[in-house]
mmCIF file of C-alpha atoms in Angstrom:
data_model
loop_
_atom_site.group_PDB
_atom_site.id
_atom_site.type_symbol
_atom_site.label_atom_id
_atom_site.label_comp_id
_atom_site.label_asym_id
_atom_site.label_seq_id
_atom_site.Cartn_x
_atom_site.Cartn_y
_atom_site.Cartn_z
ATOM 1 C CA UNK A 1 -43.299 -23.608 9.149
ATOM 2 C CA UNK A 2 -44.004 -20.226 10.763
ATOM 3 C CA UNK A 3 -41.048 -17.819 10.877
ATOM 4 C CA UNK A 4 -39.922 -17.365 14.489
ATOM 5 C CA UNK A 5 -39.788 -13.684 15.439
ATOM 6 C CA UNK A 6 -37.941 -12.534 18.543
ATOM 7 C CA UNK A 7 -39.275 -9.382 20.219
ATOM 8 C CA UNK A 8 -37.226 -7.385 22.709
ATOM 9 C CA UNK A 9 -39.151 -6.345 25.839
ATOM 10 C CA UNK A 10 -38.729 -3.293 28.023
ATOM 11 C CA UNK A 11 -36.869 -3.796 31.297
ATOM 12 C CA UNK A 12 -37.807 -2.213 34.611
ATOM 13 C CA UNK A 13 -34.526 -2.008 36.538
ATOM 14 C CA UNK A 14 -36.147 -1.085 39.855
ATOM 15 C CA UNK A 15 -38.627 -3.970 39.756
ATOM 16 C CA UNK A 16 -36.299 -6.411 37.995
ATOM 17 C CA UNK A 17 -39.094 -7.133 35.536
ATOM 18 C CA UNK A 18 -39.361 -7.560 31.765
ATOM 19 C CA UNK A 19 -42.561 -6.319 30.124
ATOM 20 C CA UNK A 20 -43.995 -6.265 26.616
ATOM 21 C CA UNK A 21 -47.305 -4.955 25.289
ATOM 22 C CA UNK A 22 -49.454 -7.700 23.805
ATOM 23 C CA UNK A 23 -49.965 -5.684 20.610
ATOM 24 C CA UNK A 24 -46.482 -6.627 19.353
ATOM 25 C CA UNK A 25 -47.120 -10.371 19.569
ATOM 26 C CA UNK A 26 -50.617 -9.946 18.124
ATOM 27 C CA UNK A 27 -49.307 -8.010 15.110
ATOM 28 C CA UNK A 28 -46.733 -10.716 14.339
ATOM 29 C CA UNK A 29 -49.207 -13.570 14.828
ATOM 30 C CA UNK A 30 -51.776 -11.864 12.577
ATOM 31 C CA UNK A 31 -49.451 -12.126 9.562
ATOM 32 C CA UNK A 32 -48.230 -15.675 10.139
ATOM 33 C CA UNK A 33 -45.197 -15.202 12.379
ATOM 34 C CA UNK A 34 -44.502 -17.001 15.638
ATOM 35 C CA UNK A 35 -43.554 -14.416 18.299
ATOM 36 C CA UNK A 36 -41.177 -15.129 21.188
ATOM 37 C CA UNK A 37 -39.841 -12.699 23.775
ATOM 38 C CA UNK A 38 -36.069 -12.183 23.930
ATOM 39 C CA UNK A 39 -34.158 -11.714 27.162
ATOM 40 C CA UNK A 40 -30.793 -9.998 27.488
ATOM 41 C CA UNK A 41 -28.694 -13.111 27.858
ATOM 42 C CA UNK A 42 -26.296 -14.893 25.529
ATOM 43 C CA UNK A 43 -26.064 -14.854 21.757
ATOM 44 C CA UNK A 44 -28.847 -14.756 19.166
ATOM 45 C CA UNK A 45 -30.775 -18.054 19.281
ATOM 46 C CA UNK A 46 -30.169 -20.078 16.128
ATOM 47 C CA UNK A 47 -33.910 -20.603 15.605
ATOM 48 C CA UNK A 48 -34.681 -16.878 15.103
ATOM 49 C CA UNK A 49 -35.785 -15.742 11.645
ATOM 50 C CA UNK A 50 -36.385 -12.076 12.474
ATOM 51 C CA UNK A 51 -36.151 -9.558 15.306
ATOM 52 C CA UNK A 52 -38.461 -6.748 16.403
ATOM 53 C CA UNK A 53 -36.852 -4.035 18.507
ATOM 54 C CA UNK A 54 -39.802 -2.670 20.457
ATOM 55 C CA UNK A 55 -40.541 0.773 21.863
ATOM 56 C CA UNK A 56 -39.640 1.977 25.341
ATOM 57 C CA UNK A 57 -37.614 4.500 27.296
ATOM 58 C CA UNK A 58 -34.653 6.679 26.395
ATOM 59 C CA UNK A 59 -31.256 5.484 25.194
ATOM 60 C CA UNK A 60 -28.145 6.416 27.178
ATOM 61 C CA UNK A 61 -26.589 9.425 25.369
ATOM 62 C CA UNK A 62 -23.094 8.217 26.240
ATOM 63 C CA UNK A 63 -23.651 5.379 23.777
ATOM 64 C CA UNK A 64 -23.666 7.889 20.931
ATOM 65 C CA UNK A 65 -20.896 9.993 22.453
ATOM 66 C CA UNK A 66 -22.955 12.799 23.993
ATOM 67 C CA UNK A 67 -23.386 14.054 27.525
ATOM 68 C CA UNK A 68 -26.967 13.750 28.813
ATOM 69 C CA UNK A 69 -29.186 16.808 28.626
ATOM 70 C CA UNK A 70 -31.380 17.558 31.624
ATOM 71 C CA UNK A 71 -34.423 16.739 29.446
ATOM 72 C CA UNK A 72 -33.212 13.160 28.926
ATOM 73 C CA UNK A 73 -35.477 10.572 30.502
ATOM 74 C CA UNK A 74 -34.972 7.327 32.387
ATOM 75 C CA UNK A 75 -32.533 4.876 30.835
ATOM 76 C CA UNK A 76 -32.048 1.115 31.144
ATOM 77 C CA UNK A 77 -28.336 0.246 30.714
ATOM 78 C CA UNK A 78 -29.154 -3.463 30.655
ATOM 79 C CA UNK A 79 -31.589 -3.043 27.792
ATOM 80 C CA UNK A 80 -29.334 -0.652 25.890
ATOM 81 C CA UNK A 81 -26.371 -3.016 25.962
ATOM 82 C CA UNK A 82 -28.409 -6.049 24.987
ATOM 83 C CA UNK A 83 -30.265 -4.407 22.107
ATOM 84 C CA UNK A 84 -27.225 -2.741 20.589
ATOM 85 C CA UNK A 85 -25.196 -5.957 20.618
ATOM 86 C CA UNK A 86 -28.220 -7.914 19.355
ATOM 87 C CA UNK A 87 -28.794 -5.417 16.573
ATOM 88 C CA UNK A 88 -25.159 -5.428 15.453
ATOM 89 C CA UNK A 89 -25.045 -9.234 15.410
ATOM 90 C CA UNK A 90 -28.315 -9.416 13.446
ATOM 91 C CA UNK A 91 -26.994 -6.947 10.870
ATOM 92 C CA UNK A 92 -23.859 -9.052 10.375
ATOM 93 C CA UNK A 93 -25.960 -12.192 9.869
ATOM 94 C CA UNK A 94 -28.559 -10.495 7.630
ATOM 95 C CA UNK A 95 -31.368 -11.374 10.050
ATOM 96 C CA UNK A 96 -34.405 -9.191 9.206
ATOM 97 C CA UNK A 97 -34.851 -6.323 11.653
ATOM 98 C CA UNK A 98 -37.908 -4.184 12.379
ATOM 99 C CA UNK A 99 -37.368 -1.268 14.752
ATOM 100 C CA UNK A 100 -40.373 0.448 16.309
ATOM 101 C CA UNK A 101 -40.054 3.901 17.940
ATOM 102 C CA UNK A 102 -37.053 3.422 20.289
ATOM 103 C CA UNK A 103 -36.174 0.379 18.162
ATOM 104 C CA UNK A 104 -35.644 2.556 15.088
ATOM 105 C CA UNK A 105 -33.271 4.719 17.113
ATOM 106 C CA UNK A 106 -31.358 1.631 18.298
ATOM 107 C CA UNK A 107 -30.826 0.527 14.684
ATOM 108 C CA UNK A 108 -29.527 3.971 13.794
ATOM 109 C CA UNK A 109 -27.084 4.075 16.734
ATOM 110 C CA UNK A 110 -25.909 0.502 16.044
ATOM 111 C CA UNK A 111 -24.911 1.659 12.558
ATOM 112 C CA UNK A 112 -22.996 4.685 13.847
ATOM 113 C CA UNK A 113 -25.750 7.293 13.713
ATOM 114 C CA UNK A 114 -26.975 9.677 16.394
ATOM 115 C CA UNK A 115 -30.307 10.720 17.854
ATOM 116 C CA UNK A 116 -31.767 13.884 19.312
ATOM 117 C CA UNK A 117 -31.937 13.520 23.078
ATOM 118 C CA UNK A 118 -34.919 15.861 23.109
ATOM 119 C CA UNK A 119 -36.440 17.164 19.889
ATOM 120 C CA UNK A 120 -38.105 20.060 21.713
ATOM 121 C CA UNK A 121 -34.700 21.391 22.747
ATOM 122 C CA UNK A 122 -32.461 20.321 19.865
ATOM 123 C CA UNK A 123 -34.693 21.046 16.868
ATOM 124 C CA UNK A 124 -37.005 23.849 15.831
ATOM 125 C CA UNK A 125 -40.010 21.554 15.775
ATOM 126 C CA UNK A 126 -43.282 22.873 17.149
ATOM 127 C CA UNK A 127 -45.242 19.710 16.331
ATOM 128 C CA UNK A 128 -46.622 17.520 19.113
ATOM 129 C CA UNK A 129 -44.713 14.235 18.909
ATOM 130 C CA UNK A 130 -45.858 12.864 22.271
ATOM 131 C CA UNK A 131 -49.587 12.652 21.736
ATOM 132 C CA UNK A 132 -52.310 12.842 24.333
ATOM 133 C CA UNK A 133 -54.763 10.636 22.494
ATOM 134 C CA UNK A 134 -55.598 6.905 22.337
ATOM 135 C CA UNK A 135 -52.676 4.728 21.179
ATOM 136 C CA UNK A 136 -54.492 3.627 18.035
ATOM 137 C CA UNK A 137 -55.292 7.173 16.913
ATOM 138 C CA UNK A 138 -53.175 9.013 14.329
ATOM 139 C CA UNK A 139 -52.229 12.543 15.366
ATOM 140 C CA UNK A 140 -49.786 13.900 12.768
ATOM 141 C CA UNK A 141 -48.819 13.448 9.125
ATOM 142 C CA UNK A 142 -45.727 11.981 7.492
ATOM 143 C CA UNK A 143 -44.419 12.558 3.981
ATOM 144 C CA UNK A 144 -43.232 9.356 2.283
ATOM 145 C CA UNK A 145 -40.213 9.286 -0.032
ATOM 146 C CA UNK A 146 -40.577 7.779 -3.491
ATOM 147 C CA UNK A 147 -38.980 4.418 -4.329
ATOM 148 C CA UNK A 148 -38.718 3.282 -0.729
ATOM 149 C CA UNK A 149 -40.047 0.207 1.019
ATOM 150 C CA UNK A 150 -42.739 2.305 2.673
ATOM 151 C CA UNK A 151 -43.884 3.839 -0.604
ATOM 152 C CA UNK A 152 -44.105 0.390 -2.160
ATOM 153 C CA UNK A 153 -46.105 -0.958 0.790
ATOM 154 C CA UNK A 154 -48.535 1.935 1.010
ATOM 155 C CA UNK A 155 -48.588 3.402 -2.491
ATOM 156 C CA UNK A 156 -49.037 6.965 -1.286
ATOM 157 C CA UNK A 157 -47.047 10.120 -0.580
ATOM 158 C CA UNK A 158 -48.667 11.115 2.703
ATOM 159 C CA UNK A 159 -50.136 9.314 5.698
ATOM 160 C CA UNK A 160 -51.139 9.929 9.306
ATOM 161 C CA UNK A 161 -49.528 8.091 12.226
ATOM 162 C CA UNK A 162 -49.566 7.985 16.015
ATOM 163 C CA UNK A 163 -46.643 9.402 17.991
ATOM 164 C CA UNK A 164 -45.147 8.709 21.441
ATOM 165 C CA UNK A 165 -41.590 10.037 21.585
ATOM 166 C CA UNK A 166 -39.393 12.987 22.512
ATOM 167 C CA UNK A 167 -36.194 11.594 20.974
ATOM 168 C CA UNK A 168 -35.592 11.102 17.257
ATOM 169 C CA UNK A 169 -33.076 10.131 14.602
ATOM 170 C CA UNK A 170 -30.557 12.896 13.882
ATOM 171 C CA UNK A 171 -27.478 11.845 11.849
ATOM 172 C CA UNK A 172 -28.231 8.697 9.857
ATOM 173 C CA UNK A 173 -26.088 5.613 10.414
ATOM 174 C CA UNK A 174 -24.005 3.908 7.743
ATOM 175 C CA UNK A 175 -26.037 2.428 4.887
ATOM 176 C CA UNK A 176 -29.329 3.973 6.012
ATOM 177 C CA UNK A 177 -31.686 6.326 4.218
ATOM 178 C CA UNK A 178 -34.858 7.947 5.436
ATOM 179 C CA UNK A 179 -38.116 6.819 3.883
ATOM 180 C CA UNK A 180 -40.462 9.274 5.597
ATOM 181 C CA UNK A 181 -40.368 12.560 7.484
ATOM 182 C CA UNK A 182 -42.913 14.532 9.464
ATOM 183 C CA UNK A 183 -43.783 18.034 8.310
ATOM 184 C CA UNK A 184 -41.236 19.546 10.709
ATOM 185 C CA UNK A 185 -38.450 17.580 8.975
ATOM 186 C CA UNK A 186 -38.004 14.911 11.660
ATOM 187 C CA UNK A 187 -37.156 11.451 10.309
ATOM 188 C CA UNK A 188 -40.090 9.072 10.765
ATOM 189 C CA UNK A 189 -38.915 5.941 8.919
ATOM 190 C CA UNK A 190 -35.553 4.503 7.877
ATOM 191 C CA UNK A 191 -34.371 1.587 5.756
ATOM 192 C CA UNK A 192 -31.051 0.050 4.776
ATOM 193 C CA UNK A 193 -29.976 0.548 1.194
ATOM 194 C CA UNK A 194 -28.095 -2.765 0.864
ATOM 195 C CA UNK A 195 -29.211 -5.277 3.495
ATOM 196 C CA UNK A 196 -32.263 -7.494 2.717
ATOM 197 C CA UNK A 197 -34.566 -6.084 5.424
ATOM 198 C CA UNK A 198 -33.606 -3.466 7.987
ATOM 199 C CA UNK A 199 -36.523 -1.123 8.522
ATOM 200 C CA UNK A 200 -37.531 1.245 11.289
ATOM 201 C CA UNK A 201 -40.527 3.445 12.014
ATOM 202 C CA UNK A 202 -40.874 6.132 14.658
ATOM 203 C CA UNK A 203 -44.574 5.494 15.245
ATOM 204 C CA UNK A 204 -46.296 2.418 16.712
ATOM 205 C CA UNK A 205 -47.902 0.412 13.877
ATOM 206 C CA UNK A 206 -48.750 -2.461 16.241
ATOM 207 C CA UNK A 207 -51.062 -0.133 18.176
ATOM 208 C CA UNK A 208 -52.887 1.310 15.167
ATOM 209 C CA UNK A 209 -54.080 -2.123 13.965
ATOM 210 C CA UNK A 210 -55.027 -1.034 10.430
ATOM 211 C CA UNK A 211 -54.562 -2.975 7.215
ATOM 212 C CA UNK A 212 -52.054 -0.375 6.086
ATOM 213 C CA UNK A 213 -49.946 -0.781 9.213
ATOM 214 C CA UNK A 214 -50.353 -4.549 8.975
ATOM 215 C CA UNK A 215 -48.546 -4.505 5.637
ATOM 216 C CA UNK A 216 -45.380 -3.430 7.476
ATOM 217 C CA UNK A 217 -45.522 -6.566 9.617
ATOM 218 C CA UNK A 218 -46.466 -8.726 6.643
ATOM 219 C CA UNK A 219 -43.424 -7.550 4.667
ATOM 220 C CA UNK A 220 -41.194 -8.133 7.674
ATOM 221 C CA UNK A 221 -42.497 -11.655 8.326
ATOM 222 C CA UNK A 222 -42.161 -12.460 4.613
ATOM 223 C CA UNK A 223 -38.509 -11.376 4.788
ATOM 224 C CA UNK A 224 -38.109 -13.586 7.865
ATOM 225 C CA UNK A 225 -39.597 -16.542 5.975
ATOM 226 C CA UNK A 226 -37.131 -15.969 3.136
ATOM 227 C CA UNK A 227 -34.269 -15.815 5.612
ATOM 228 C CA UNK A 228 -35.448 -19.085 7.161
ATOM 229 C CA UNK A 229 -35.485 -20.754 3.743
ATOM 230 C CA UNK A 230 -31.924 -19.585 3.015
ATOM 231 C CA UNK A 231 -30.429 -20.772 6.296
ATOM 232 C CA UNK A 232 -32.061 -24.226 6.253
#
């Protein structure tokens, strides 16, 4: 049986509309998962074997105990509340989690960490983290830590990724470690040191569509299949 993977969509408050790029579902389907879209209502469905927290807009700074800077972008309170509660419940139940871009930041906040509201203002970075290039094109490098999930998946110390963000992980949440950083020191990937599979990346692997990026989804869906076997 295919592992069932729930994917959180973005939510347009003004239009009252959920939306999700097809690349997320395609990436999950390509490695044997069965993707379904999750809506911000009720508890985690019992049939879920894994959860992808997708990319999107900014997270409300009040949720990590900061006042909003003027550089902060549009927020979606409905999405924030749903994803944080979903993430915390999934962590308690050991449901595999994959956070992409904003999703990585949600995982970090759910575990008590913080994020930079705007890396251009709050760090000394001069790198371009919001690229003006096709979504599938890599525009900056990351340095991969040894003995991490990412190093095991890719077998290398350096790689190039795409980048579409102005926020980033600052103080790591409880139980998390970084598994990659960009050359300006910004955290680009995180993983949990104790839980079976909690992994986040700051880039968009679903958009790059390479075999290397596909191994991230394959490892996640494999973890979801193992979770399904345990809970049967």
